[in-house]
Amino acid sequence: MRILVLLLVFSSSLWAQGPYDINKNQNYTKFTALKKAGNNKEAFNVGFKLLDAFYTNTDLYFEVGISRAALSQEPIIGAQLIQTAYDMEPIYDRLAQSAIAYAFFAKDLPRAKQLLWEYSFYPHPPEDFKRSVTYLEGAVNYYKKTFTTSQVQQAQRMLDVYKAEASKNMMVFWEKFNPIYSASPKDIIQKGPEHYLKVLEPVKQQMDAGNFPVSYYNVALETLALITFWNNWQQAHVLIPELKLQFSNPKTAPMMKFKLYDILSKINEVNRNYEENITLAVIMRNELPQFTYSNSTLMLALNNQLFSLVQLERYKEAYKLAEGAQNFMNKVTNPDVKMMGYYNLSRALTYGGDKEKGLQYAEAGVNYMKQNGYEEHPQFGKTLLSNLQSLKFYKDNSVAIETNINSTDIIELYDYGLQLGMKKKYAEAVPFYEKAFKRQKPKVSETTGSQRTAQLDLFTKIGGNLIACLFESNQKEKIFSVMEELKANGLLASQDEIPTLSLSEIQHGLKADEALVYYVDVMRGNVNEGVYMAAVITKNDINYRYINTIGALMRVYVDRNTEIGAIEKAMAQRELRQPKYTVYRNLDEAGFNQYKKGDFVLLAELYRNFLNPNEGGEVREEYTDTAYRDYIANSFFIDMMSRIEPWFKGKKRIYIAADGVLHFLPFESFKNNKGRYLVEDYEIGYVPAGSTLITLRKRPKTNYEKNVLAFGDAKYQKRANPGRDLESAADIKRLELDVEESLQKNEPLDYAFATFSSEAMKYLKGAKDEVLAIKELVPKTDLRLDTQMTENEFKKMSREGALHHYRSIHLSSHAVTHPFVFDLSGIAFSVFSYPKDGEDGMLTVKEMAQLDIDTDFMFLSACQTGLGKLVPGDGVQGLNQAMLMAGANATLTTLWSVNDYGTSVYTKSLYYKIFQENKDYLTASTEVKREFIKGSYNKYVDLSSPQYWAPFIYTGK
């Protein structure tokens, strides 16, 4: 399965500029002859079909539009085609004049007014300007016979304004815009795109203020991106944020948006930003039918989505998408898009399970290429043949494996490792994975945001496969360093001064009665899940073993398959997608199958529901069977812990570095075969990585002036912003991009929060009682209540360094976690109808990570603060992670909402043990949990159930 990403991306435009030339197309020759002969009807019929293949050829749109506008039947369609041509290339004198004239023809005076204003920036020499005025006046005079008196007056005023403003606006073009617009490719490559983004900044400011055309700015940006990409693609990644901003700009014309999308998707592809490309493709596929005249544009977006899904090895999704796309292929006439379609459909179908159909498409692609004389195509001439060979190998492992350890292409090295691994040649696969892993590591540290997520995704896939092959080939001495690199990418990669520590350094920092447990998902990058490599590290030893969860837990999955389906349907409904999970009617059906993608996540959510049957304040009867809850708890212990527990002998404290969905589970709630919770035998803490644990322990100790800073008693008003309507997955993707843009501009996100919660949050009386109790219990405690419990106040204290003065910071409020718009995850302070002093009342994860905190202990007393987005290599980037990044040494967060009484008892008991009995944080938390289990606090309510004590998760030193 050799994947040559970069060459695939380059193929389309290179071929379009070379052998695939419209002037050599027979139908185009026929079209021009018919048009010249005045046969506009037939010319339109021939030319319109060409738009599918030449979907961004502005001259073709223009000429086809002229032909249609000359026909008496629906001439307005011709005007629309001409407008489309202008949208793609607005700085083109003939197109601009014609677009204005045909706007008058269509009596679309608002459009004519906008076009005249944009055209006033066009840099005419004096004589040319006079000619343009004459042309436009002639157009108005020609069409005004169909106007009303009012329309005639409006048109004249528009022309007068155009003539009055043109000289001033043309100077803006020459002085501010021309340096970028007239830059040569050589200059752009030598000076770099960063230089030209700075050149464009004054123009952008004018544009944002409404004083410069968005259309002109977008032309420059697209030109800059194209030239950079085709001449030095490594530089192009710096343009991604700006391209995304203009892609999301509602003032960007539709076909220009498509052109920005096209180049942006290419840049993303070579930078492995596959998740982002899926987001963009979903939006494009949703919007294109509203304005495109070309099936090939739709297939191009679909190709991008298919390619990215396969790269991410999300084969189920790719297969389903490919199934629906098969009939569509017959409508595509652009050769590059069609050949790319054969390539992507064949891979999606093959790896999704239909190998025969996949091979048919691979063979059809090769036949199409040969029949149409495209064997010399700069990429597909080789790639389609190579793809056919790879899929045949995938179907029949008897085909010889071709490898090249001297390759410098990461994907190719990874692919060689996969092929050798499928042959069970594990020792031979290791060098390929090792080289790919080493080459991919710097790419992770060099990127940020969604680009970093994409690089991490590949990094973790390579690492997981490398660990498995090292274990299978008995090279266990190499495993830990790979594990630590994978674990440390989240928190430590954000702090350049903190290195990844060696095994001996981590062991040196562990106490004799401590064990550190790593779980690494070695099936990441596979169509299955639920298999981990576990490592147990103690001061003097390290042991490894596979953890396969298809034993006791598979019985739970089968037993509760109906509830599993209901959970998935509810999740799918929230995320505006179709539900998908594996249906097993009995254990015989399940056999020895692994969990399919997403199944193990649902199993974890099932357990969480049994642990918390009162979600949302309502008792869900289907999850109140405590005996079955304990059965699941024992099943998790059997599959996840029982095989490694012998290595805990003599240990008092266990730190868990989880992976993926395991972050959502409280390990202390697992029950052993004697019916004891894990927390009854061990103190259970969590860490992102061993390097994190040891580094936090080495931080200098601070002599704090005060004990606790407690925020509570927030007031929550209903937001005045109505939010957005979410009706499809594309709407969610648009919202994601808008949120990302708002964060870049430091704008409030009230519109996004209102989208997911139209009503005011419920006042938490317990939160006020909680912080007041802390004040009474702990001396040197400061409170921020009511009007002081604001995001502005917390950030102000951060800026002034006041958050360095407190040993503990306690935030008691609501928390919001968003599994599919992660940037909205945060903790609520007081929320007002309108943003106050630029703040929306929600301290988001990204804002938290930028705070200046030097506290020993951070308690986020809010529902679900331990949840967050599953990010490859980062684990769950939840609120606790953000606080560790900001400077906290330890955090306590919650995995689900606990009632006021339970939280109050836990909090008061915890702070008493910390500040009155001088216990360390993890010991204090463990003792409180054990007392809950014993019933020590059952004065008014039975608090022994894990519902009340299990959600409190300690992370840190």
Coordinates of C-alpha atoms in Angstrom, one line a residue, residues 460-874:
T460 CA 1.4 7.8 17.0
K461 CA 0.5 5.4 14.2
I462 CA 4.2 4.8 13.4
G463 CA 5.0 4.6 17.1
G464 CA 2.2 2.1 17.9
N465 CA 3.3 -0.2 15.1
L466 CA 7.0 0.1 16.0
I467 CA 6.2 -0.9 19.6
A468 CA 4.3 -4.0 18.5
C469 CA 7.1 -5.0 16.1
L470 CA 9.8 -4.4 18.8
F471 CA 7.8 -6.6 21.2
E472 CA 7.3 -9.4 18.6
S473 CA 10.9 -9.4 17.6
N474 CA 12.1 -9.5 21.3
Q475 CA 13.8 -6.1 21.2
K476 CA 12.1 -5.0 24.4
E477 CA 15.0 -2.8 25.5
K478 CA 13.9 -0.3 22.8
I479 CA 10.2 -0.1 23.7
F480 CA 10.2 2.4 26.6
S481 CA 11.9 5.2 24.7
V482 CA 9.3 5.0 22.0
M483 CA 6.5 4.9 24.6
E484 CA 7.9 8.0 26.3
E485 CA 8.2 9.9 23.1
L486 CA 4.6 9.2 22.4
K487 CA 3.4 10.1 25.9
A488 CA 5.6 13.2 26.2
N489 CA 4.3 14.8 23.0
G490 CA 1.3 16.4 24.7
L491 CA 2.4 18.5 27.7
L492 CA 6.1 18.5 27.3
A493 CA 6.2 19.4 23.6
S494 CA 4.7 22.7 24.6
Q495 CA 7.6 23.5 26.9
D496 CA 10.8 23.6 24.9
E497 CA 13.0 23.7 28.0
I498 CA 11.7 20.3 29.3
P499 CA 13.4 17.3 27.6
T500 CA 12.0 13.8 27.3
L501 CA 13.6 11.8 30.1
S502 CA 15.3 8.4 29.8
L503 CA 14.1 5.3 31.6
S504 CA 16.9 5.5 34.2
E505 CA 16.1 9.2 34.9
I506 CA 12.4 8.3 35.5
Q507 CA 13.2 5.3 37.6
H508 CA 15.6 7.4 39.7
G509 CA 12.7 9.8 40.4
L510 CA 10.3 7.1 41.5
K511 CA 9.9 6.0 45.1
A512 CA 10.4 2.4 46.1
D513 CA 6.7 2.0 46.8
E514 CA 5.5 3.5 43.4
A515 CA 4.8 2.0 40.0
L516 CA 4.2 3.8 36.8
V517 CA 1.8 2.1 34.3
Y518 CA 1.8 3.0 30.6
Y519 CA -0.9 2.0 28.2
V520 CA -0.2 2.5 24.4
D521 CA -2.8 1.7 21.8
V522 CA -0.9 -0.4 19.4
M523 CA -3.9 -0.8 17.0
R524 CA -4.0 2.9 16.3
G525 CA -4.0 3.2 12.5
N526 CA -5.9 -0.1 12.2
V527 CA -9.6 -0.7 11.6
N528 CA -9.9 -2.2 15.1
E529 CA -9.2 -1.0 18.6
G530 CA -8.9 -2.2 22.2
V531 CA -5.4 -3.7 22.1
Y532 CA -2.7 -2.0 24.2
M533 CA 0.9 -2.5 25.1
A534 CA 1.2 -2.1 28.9
A535 CA 4.5 -1.3 30.6
V536 CA 4.9 -1.3 34.4
I537 CA 7.9 0.8 35.5
T538 CA 9.2 0.6 39.1
K539 CA 12.4 1.9 40.6
N540 CA 14.4 -1.1 39.6
D541 CA 12.5 -2.9 36.9
I542 CA 10.3 -2.6 33.8
N543 CA 7.9 -5.2 32.4
Y544 CA 5.8 -5.3 29.2
R545 CA 2.8 -7.3 28.0
Y546 CA -0.1 -7.0 25.6
I547 CA -3.5 -6.1 27.0
N548 CA -6.3 -7.4 24.8
T549 CA -9.8 -6.4 25.9
I550 CA -11.8 -9.0 24.0
G551 CA -12.1 -11.3 27.0
A552 CA -14.4 -10.3 29.9
L553 CA -15.2 -7.0 28.3
M554 CA -16.4 -8.5 25.1
R555 CA -19.0 -10.4 27.0
V556 CA -20.2 -7.0 28.4
Y557 CA -20.3 -5.6 24.9
V558 CA -22.5 -8.5 23.7
D559 CA -24.6 -8.6 26.8
R560 CA -25.4 -4.9 26.6
N561 CA -25.4 -4.5 22.8
T562 CA -28.8 -2.8 22.9
E563 CA -27.7 -0.2 25.3
I564 CA -24.5 0.2 23.3
G565 CA -26.6 0.9 20.2
A566 CA -28.7 3.5 22.1
I567 CA -25.5 5.3 23.3
E568 CA -24.2 5.4 19.8
K569 CA -27.4 6.7 18.4
A570 CA -27.6 9.5 21.0
M571 CA -23.9 10.4 20.3
A572 CA -24.5 10.4 16.5
Q573 CA -27.6 12.6 16.9
R574 CA -25.6 15.2 18.9
E575 CA -22.8 15.1 16.3
L576 CA -25.2 15.2 13.3
R577 CA -24.0 12.0 11.8
Q578 CA -25.2 8.5 11.1
P579 CA -24.7 6.0 14.0
K580 CA -22.3 3.1 13.5
Y581 CA -21.4 0.2 15.8
T582 CA -21.0 -3.5 15.6
V583 CA -24.1 -5.6 16.4
Y584 CA -23.5 -8.9 18.1
R585 CA -26.5 -11.0 19.1
N586 CA -24.4 -13.5 21.0
L587 CA -20.9 -14.5 22.0
D588 CA -20.6 -17.0 19.1
E589 CA -21.2 -14.1 16.7
A590 CA -18.5 -12.1 18.4
G591 CA -16.1 -15.0 18.4
F592 CA -12.5 -13.8 18.7
N593 CA -13.2 -10.6 16.7
Q594 CA -11.5 -7.3 17.9
Y595 CA -13.6 -4.3 18.5
K596 CA -14.2 -2.3 15.3
K597 CA -13.3 1.4 15.3
G598 CA -15.5 3.3 17.8
D599 CA -16.8 0.1 19.6
F600 CA -14.5 0.2 22.5
V601 CA -15.3 3.9 23.0
L602 CA -18.9 3.0 23.3
L603 CA -18.1 0.2 25.8
A604 CA -16.2 2.8 28.0
E605 CA -19.2 5.1 27.8
L606 CA -21.5 2.3 28.8
Y607 CA -19.4 1.8 32.0
R608 CA -19.5 5.6 32.7
N609 CA -23.3 5.5 32.4
F610 CA -23.5 2.7 35.0
L611 CA -21.1 4.7 37.3
N612 CA -23.3 7.8 36.9
P613 CA -26.9 6.8 36.4
N614 CA -28.1 10.3 37.4
E615 CA -26.7 12.2 34.4
G616 CA -28.5 15.5 34.0
G617 CA -30.3 15.1 37.3
E618 CA -32.6 12.4 36.0
V619 CA -32.3 8.8 37.1
R620 CA -31.8 6.5 34.0
E621 CA -33.3 3.2 35.2
E622 CA -31.4 1.1 32.6
Y623 CA -28.1 2.0 34.4
T624 CA -29.2 1.4 38.0
D625 CA -28.3 -2.2 38.3
T626 CA -25.5 -2.0 40.8
A627 CA -24.7 -5.7 40.5
Y628 CA -24.1 -5.4 36.8
R629 CA -22.1 -2.1 37.4
D630 CA -19.8 -4.2 39.6
Y631 CA -19.7 -6.9 37.0
I632 CA -18.4 -4.3 34.4
A633 CA -15.9 -3.0 37.0
N634 CA -14.6 -6.5 37.5
S635 CA -14.4 -7.0 33.7
F636 CA -12.3 -3.9 33.3
F637 CA -10.0 -5.2 36.1
I638 CA -9.7 -8.6 34.5
D639 CA -8.9 -7.3 31.0
M640 CA -6.9 -4.2 31.9
M641 CA -5.2 -4.8 35.2
S642 CA -5.2 -8.5 36.4
R643 CA -2.3 -9.6 34.1
I644 CA 0.0 -6.7 35.2
E645 CA -1.0 -6.5 38.9
P646 CA 1.6 -9.1 40.0
W647 CA 4.2 -6.5 39.1
F648 CA 2.6 -4.1 41.7
K649 CA 3.8 -6.3 44.6
G650 CA 4.9 -4.1 47.5
K651 CA 3.7 -1.0 45.9
K652 CA 1.5 1.6 47.6
R653 CA 1.0 4.1 44.8
I654 CA 0.2 3.6 41.1
Y655 CA 0.5 6.4 38.5
I656 CA -1.3 5.7 35.2
A657 CA -0.4 7.2 31.9
A658 CA -3.4 6.3 29.9
D659 CA -4.1 6.4 26.2
G660 CA -7.1 7.3 24.1
V661 CA -10.5 6.5 25.6
L662 CA -8.9 5.1 28.8
H663 CA -8.5 8.7 29.9
F664 CA -12.3 8.8 30.4
L665 CA -12.2 5.9 32.9
P666 CA -11.6 6.0 36.7
F667 CA -9.2 3.0 37.2
E668 CA -9.7 3.2 41.0
S669 CA -13.3 2.1 40.4
F670 CA -12.2 -1.3 38.9
K671 CA -13.0 -4.2 41.1
N672 CA -10.7 -7.2 41.6
N673 CA -11.9 -10.8 42.0
K674 CA -12.2 -10.4 45.7
G675 CA -14.7 -7.6 45.3
R676 CA -12.3 -4.8 46.3
Y677 CA -12.0 -1.5 44.4
L678 CA -8.5 -0.8 43.1
V679 CA -8.4 2.3 45.2
E680 CA -8.8 0.2 48.4
D681 CA -5.4 -1.4 47.7
Y682 CA -3.5 1.4 45.9
E683 CA -3.3 5.2 45.7
I684 CA -4.2 5.9 42.1
G685 CA -2.9 9.0 40.3
Y686 CA -2.6 10.0 36.7
V687 CA 0.1 11.6 34.6
P688 CA 0.5 12.4 30.9
A689 CA 4.0 10.8 30.9
G690 CA 6.8 9.7 33.2
S691 CA 8.8 12.8 32.2
T692 CA 5.9 15.0 33.3
L693 CA 5.8 13.3 36.7
I694 CA 9.5 13.7 37.4
T695 CA 9.7 17.2 35.9
L696 CA 6.9 18.4 38.1
R697 CA 8.6 16.9 41.2
K698 CA 11.8 18.8 40.3
R699 CA 10.0 22.2 40.1
P700 CA 11.4 24.5 42.8
K701 CA 9.3 24.6 45.9
T702 CA 7.5 27.9 46.6
N703 CA 6.8 29.4 50.0
Y704 CA 3.2 30.6 49.4
E705 CA 1.9 33.7 51.1
K706 CA -1.6 32.3 51.3
N707 CA -3.3 28.9 51.2
V708 CA -6.4 29.0 49.0
L709 CA -7.9 31.3 46.3
A710 CA -11.5 30.1 45.8
F711 CA -13.8 31.3 43.0
G712 CA -17.6 30.5 43.3
D713 CA -21.1 31.8 43.3
A714 CA -21.1 32.7 39.6
K715 CA -24.3 34.2 38.1
Y716 CA -25.4 33.0 34.7
Q717 CA -27.5 35.1 32.4
K718 CA -29.0 34.0 29.1
R719 CA -26.8 35.1 26.2
A720 CA -28.3 37.7 23.9
N721 CA -26.6 36.1 20.9
P722 CA -29.1 33.6 19.4
G723 CA -26.3 31.3 18.2
R724 CA -26.2 29.3 15.0
D725 CA -28.5 26.7 13.5
L726 CA -26.9 23.3 13.3
E727 CA -28.6 21.1 10.8
S728 CA -25.7 19.1 9.3
A729 CA -22.1 18.0 9.9
A730 CA -21.0 20.8 7.5
D731 CA -22.6 23.3 9.9
I732 CA -20.5 22.0 12.7
K733 CA -17.4 22.2 10.5
R734 CA -18.2 25.8 9.6
L735 CA -18.6 26.6 13.3
E736 CA -15.2 25.0 14.1
L737 CA -13.5 27.3 11.6
D738 CA -15.3 30.3 12.9
V739 CA -14.3 29.5 16.4
E740 CA -10.7 29.1 15.4
E741 CA -10.8 32.4 13.6
S742 CA -12.4 34.1 16.7
L743 CA -9.6 32.7 18.9
Q744 CA -7.0 34.0 16.6
K745 CA -8.5 37.5 16.8
N746 CA -9.2 37.2 20.6
E747 CA -12.9 37.7 19.9
P748 CA -15.7 36.5 22.3
L749 CA -17.2 33.1 21.5
D750 CA -20.7 33.9 22.9
Y751 CA -22.3 33.0 19.5
A752 CA -20.7 29.5 19.7
F753 CA -21.7 28.9 23.3
A754 CA -25.2 30.1 22.6
T755 CA -25.4 27.6 19.7
F756 CA -25.1 24.6 22.1
S757 CA -26.9 26.1 25.0
S758 CA -29.7 28.6 24.3
E759 CA -30.8 28.9 28.0
A760 CA -28.9 30.3 30.9
M761 CA -26.9 27.8 33.0
K762 CA -28.5 26.9 36.3
Y763 CA -27.3 28.8 39.4
L764 CA -25.2 26.5 41.7
K765 CA -26.0 27.2 45.3
G766 CA -23.7 24.4 46.2
A767 CA -20.8 26.2 44.6
K768 CA -21.2 29.1 47.0
D769 CA -21.6 26.9 50.0
E770 CA -18.5 25.0 48.9
V771 CA -16.1 27.9 48.8
L772 CA -17.6 29.4 52.0
A773 CA -16.8 26.1 53.7
I774 CA -13.2 26.2 52.4
K775 CA -12.9 29.8 53.8
E776 CA -14.1 28.6 57.2
L777 CA -11.9 25.5 57.2
V778 CA -8.6 26.8 55.8
P779 CA -6.9 30.0 57.1
K780 CA -5.4 32.5 54.7
T781 CA -8.1 31.8 52.1
D782 CA -9.4 34.5 49.7
L783 CA -12.7 34.3 48.0
R784 CA -14.1 35.7 44.7
L785 CA -17.9 35.6 44.7
D786 CA -20.7 36.9 42.7
T787 CA -19.6 40.0 40.6
Q788 CA -15.9 39.2 41.4
M789 CA -16.3 35.6 40.1
T790 CA -15.5 36.7 36.5
E791 CA -13.2 35.6 33.7
N792 CA -11.9 39.2 33.7
E793 CA -10.9 39.0 37.3
F794 CA -9.1 35.7 37.0
K795 CA -7.2 36.9 33.9
K796 CA -6.3 40.1 35.7
M797 CA -4.9 38.2 38.6
S798 CA -2.9 36.1 36.1
R799 CA -1.4 39.2 34.4
E800 CA -0.5 40.8 37.7
G801 CA 1.2 37.6 39.0
A802 CA -1.3 37.3 41.8
L803 CA -1.9 33.6 41.0
H804 CA 1.6 32.9 42.3
H805 CA 0.6 33.7 45.9
Y806 CA -1.7 30.7 46.6
R807 CA -0.8 27.2 47.4
S808 CA -4.2 26.0 46.0
I809 CA -6.6 27.5 43.5
H810 CA -10.2 26.3 43.7
L811 CA -12.7 26.9 40.9
S812 CA -16.3 25.9 41.6
S813 CA -18.7 26.3 38.7
H814 CA -20.1 24.7 35.6
A815 CA -17.7 23.2 33.0
V816 CA -18.4 22.7 29.3
T817 CA -16.7 20.0 27.2
H818 CA -17.2 19.7 23.5
P819 CA -16.1 16.5 21.9
F820 CA -16.4 17.9 18.3
V821 CA -15.6 21.6 18.8
F822 CA -12.9 21.2 21.4
D823 CA -11.9 24.8 21.4
L824 CA -15.2 25.6 23.3
S825 CA -14.2 23.4 26.2
G826 CA -13.7 25.4 29.4
I827 CA -15.0 26.4 32.8
A828 CA -17.7 29.0 33.4
F829 CA -17.3 32.2 35.4
S830 CA -20.1 34.7 35.6
V831 CA -21.9 34.9 32.3
F832 CA -23.6 38.1 31.1
S833 CA -26.1 38.6 28.3
Y834 CA -23.4 40.4 26.3
P835 CA -19.6 39.9 26.5
K836 CA -18.1 42.1 29.2
D837 CA -14.9 43.9 28.4
G838 CA -14.3 41.5 25.6
E839 CA -14.8 38.4 27.6
D840 CA -17.6 35.9 27.1
G841 CA -17.5 34.3 30.6
M842 CA -16.0 31.0 29.6
L843 CA -12.3 30.4 30.3
T844 CA -11.4 28.0 27.5
V845 CA -8.7 25.4 27.4
K846 CA -6.5 27.5 25.1
E847 CA -6.9 30.5 27.4
M848 CA -6.1 28.4 30.4
A849 CA -2.8 27.2 28.9
Q850 CA -1.7 30.8 28.4
L851 CA -2.2 31.8 32.1
D852 CA 0.6 32.5 34.5
I853 CA 0.0 30.2 37.4
D854 CA 2.5 29.0 40.0
T855 CA 0.3 27.0 42.3
D856 CA 0.9 23.6 43.9
F857 CA -2.7 22.3 43.6
M858 CA -5.6 23.2 41.3
F859 CA -9.1 21.9 42.0
L860 CA -11.6 22.3 39.2
S861 CA -14.8 21.5 41.0
A862 CA -17.1 21.3 38.0
C863 CA -18.8 18.5 36.1
Q864 CA -16.8 16.7 33.5
T865 CA -13.6 18.8 33.8
G866 CA -11.5 15.7 33.2
L867 CA -13.0 15.2 29.7
G868 CA -11.6 16.6 26.6
K869 CA -10.8 15.9 23.0
L870 CA -9.0 12.6 22.1
V871 CA -5.9 14.0 20.3
P872 CA -3.3 11.6 19.1
G873 CA -0.2 11.7 21.4
D874 CA -1.8 14.3 23.6

